[in-house]
């Protein structure tokens, strides 16, 4: 299912609804994801200023993804820049947490 997001409040609502659908309490989710309960609360309430890295970590652990629709005239240029960015990122070691919160929930 895809949902168009137009605000931080809408993104927060999607994150909150996803966590609740998994029947995971906010404090438990925060601990499993590796962020503070305060941070997760801010994300779920749609705070305008959050750390991108931690936000992406929350999305990943809840098995949520963000996509961006690029207008056609800019597609090639954006793909080139994204490809260069991914190559630069791939040179650095990445920390991974392994299982997502969603896959942990399925195991129960």
GROMACS .gro file of C-alpha atoms in nm:
model
  108
    1UNK     CA    1   0.000   0.000   0.000
    2UNK     CA    2   0.128   0.348  -0.085
    3UNK     CA    3   0.023   0.661   0.100
    4UNK     CA    4   0.107   1.014  -0.012
    5UNK     CA    5   0.263   1.205   0.275
    6UNK     CA    6   0.225   1.582   0.281
    7UNK     CA    7   0.348   1.671   0.628
    8UNK     CA    8   0.552   1.553   0.923
    9UNK     CA    9   0.225   1.500   1.111
   10UNK     CA   10   0.104   1.259   0.842
   11UNK     CA   11   0.435   1.069   0.844
   12UNK     CA   12   0.421   1.048   1.223
   13UNK     CA   13   0.065   0.917   1.208
   14UNK     CA   14   0.168   0.644   0.962
   15UNK     CA   15   0.459   0.543   1.185
   16UNK     CA   16   0.237   0.538   1.496
   17UNK     CA   17  -0.037   0.340   1.319
   18UNK     CA   18   0.217   0.087   1.188
   19UNK     CA   19   0.365   0.034   1.534
   20UNK     CA   20   0.020  -0.005   1.689
   21UNK     CA   21  -0.086  -0.248   1.415
   22UNK     CA   22   0.213  -0.460   1.521
   23UNK     CA   23   0.080  -0.441   1.879
   24UNK     CA   24   0.408  -0.302   2.010
   25UNK     CA   25   0.415  -0.040   2.285
   26UNK     CA   26   0.605   0.279   2.213
   27UNK     CA   27   0.866   0.217   2.485
   28UNK     CA   28   0.924  -0.140   2.365
   29UNK     CA   29   0.951  -0.028   2.002
   30UNK     CA   30   1.200   0.243   2.092
   31UNK     CA   31   1.418  -0.007   2.276
   32UNK     CA   32   1.407  -0.260   1.993
   33UNK     CA   33   1.480   0.006   1.731
   34UNK     CA   34   1.764   0.161   1.930
   35UNK     CA   35   1.622   0.511   1.980
   36UNK     CA   36   1.488   0.682   2.290
   37UNK     CA   37   1.119   0.673   2.369
   38UNK     CA   38   1.129   1.053   2.363
   39UNK     CA   39   1.265   1.050   2.006
   40UNK     CA   40   1.004   0.800   1.887
   41UNK     CA   41   0.733   1.007   2.053
   42UNK     CA   42   0.851   1.317   1.867
   43UNK     CA   43   0.853   1.129   1.537
   44UNK     CA   44   0.505   0.989   1.596
   45UNK     CA   45   0.370   1.333   1.690
   46UNK     CA   46   0.512   1.482   1.369
   47UNK     CA   47   0.790   1.698   1.510
   48UNK     CA   48   0.941   1.918   1.238
   49UNK     CA   49   1.299   1.867   1.354
   50UNK     CA   50   1.429   1.514   1.394
   51UNK     CA   51   1.755   1.348   1.299
   52UNK     CA   52   1.729   1.197   0.950
   53UNK     CA   53   1.947   0.898   1.033
   54UNK     CA   54   1.736   0.802   1.332
   55UNK     CA   55   1.414   0.862   1.139
   56UNK     CA   56   1.531   0.629   0.863
   57UNK     CA   57   1.628   0.374   1.131
   58UNK     CA   58   1.273   0.388   1.272
   59UNK     CA   59   1.121   0.346   0.925
   60UNK     CA   60   1.350   0.054   0.841
   61UNK     CA   61   1.278  -0.129   1.166
   62UNK     CA   62   0.903  -0.090   1.111
   63UNK     CA   63   0.945  -0.220   0.753
   64UNK     CA   64   0.834   0.116   0.610
   65UNK     CA   65   0.997   0.283   0.310
   66UNK     CA   66   1.009   0.634   0.168
   67UNK     CA   67   1.002   0.699  -0.203
   68UNK     CA   68   1.020   1.026  -0.393
   69UNK     CA   69   0.856   1.095  -0.726
   70UNK     CA   70   1.101   1.279  -0.952
   71UNK     CA   71   0.963   1.495  -1.236
   72UNK     CA   72   1.059   1.345  -1.574
   73UNK     CA   73   1.289   1.627  -1.694
   74UNK     CA   74   1.516   1.578  -1.391
   75UNK     CA   75   1.522   1.198  -1.371
   76UNK     CA   76   1.858   1.135  -1.541
   77UNK     CA   77   2.039   1.403  -1.342
   78UNK     CA   78   1.894   1.277  -1.014
   79UNK     CA   79   1.983   0.915  -1.096
   80UNK     CA   80   2.345   1.016  -1.166
   81UNK     CA   81   2.377   1.208  -0.840
   82UNK     CA   82   2.211   0.926  -0.645
   83UNK     CA   83   2.439   0.667  -0.804
   84UNK     CA   84   2.745   0.873  -0.709
   85UNK     CA   85   2.614   0.915  -0.354
   86UNK     CA   86   2.549   0.542  -0.314
   87UNK     CA   87   2.900   0.459  -0.437
   88UNK     CA   88   3.047   0.698  -0.182
   89UNK     CA   89   2.832   0.553   0.095
   90UNK     CA   90   2.917   0.197  -0.001
   91UNK     CA   91   3.285   0.265   0.070
   92UNK     CA   92   3.210   0.325   0.437
   93UNK     CA   93   3.135   0.036   0.671
   94UNK     CA   94   2.767   0.019   0.764
   95UNK     CA   95   2.623  -0.080   1.097
   96UNK     CA   96   2.326  -0.312   1.070
   97UNK     CA   97   2.090  -0.430   1.336
   98UNK     CA   98   1.979  -0.742   1.154
   99UNK     CA   99   1.615  -0.818   1.207
  100UNK     CA  100   1.346  -0.556   1.169
  101UNK     CA  101   1.085  -0.498   1.433
  102UNK     CA  102   0.826  -0.640   1.194
  103UNK     CA  103   1.018  -0.966   1.149
  104UNK     CA  104   1.065  -0.995   1.526
  105UNK     CA  105   0.690  -0.952   1.571
  106UNK     CA  106   0.621  -1.228   1.319
  107UNK     CA  107   0.835  -1.470   1.521
  108UNK     CA  108   0.604  -1.435   1.825
   0.00000   0.00000   0.00000
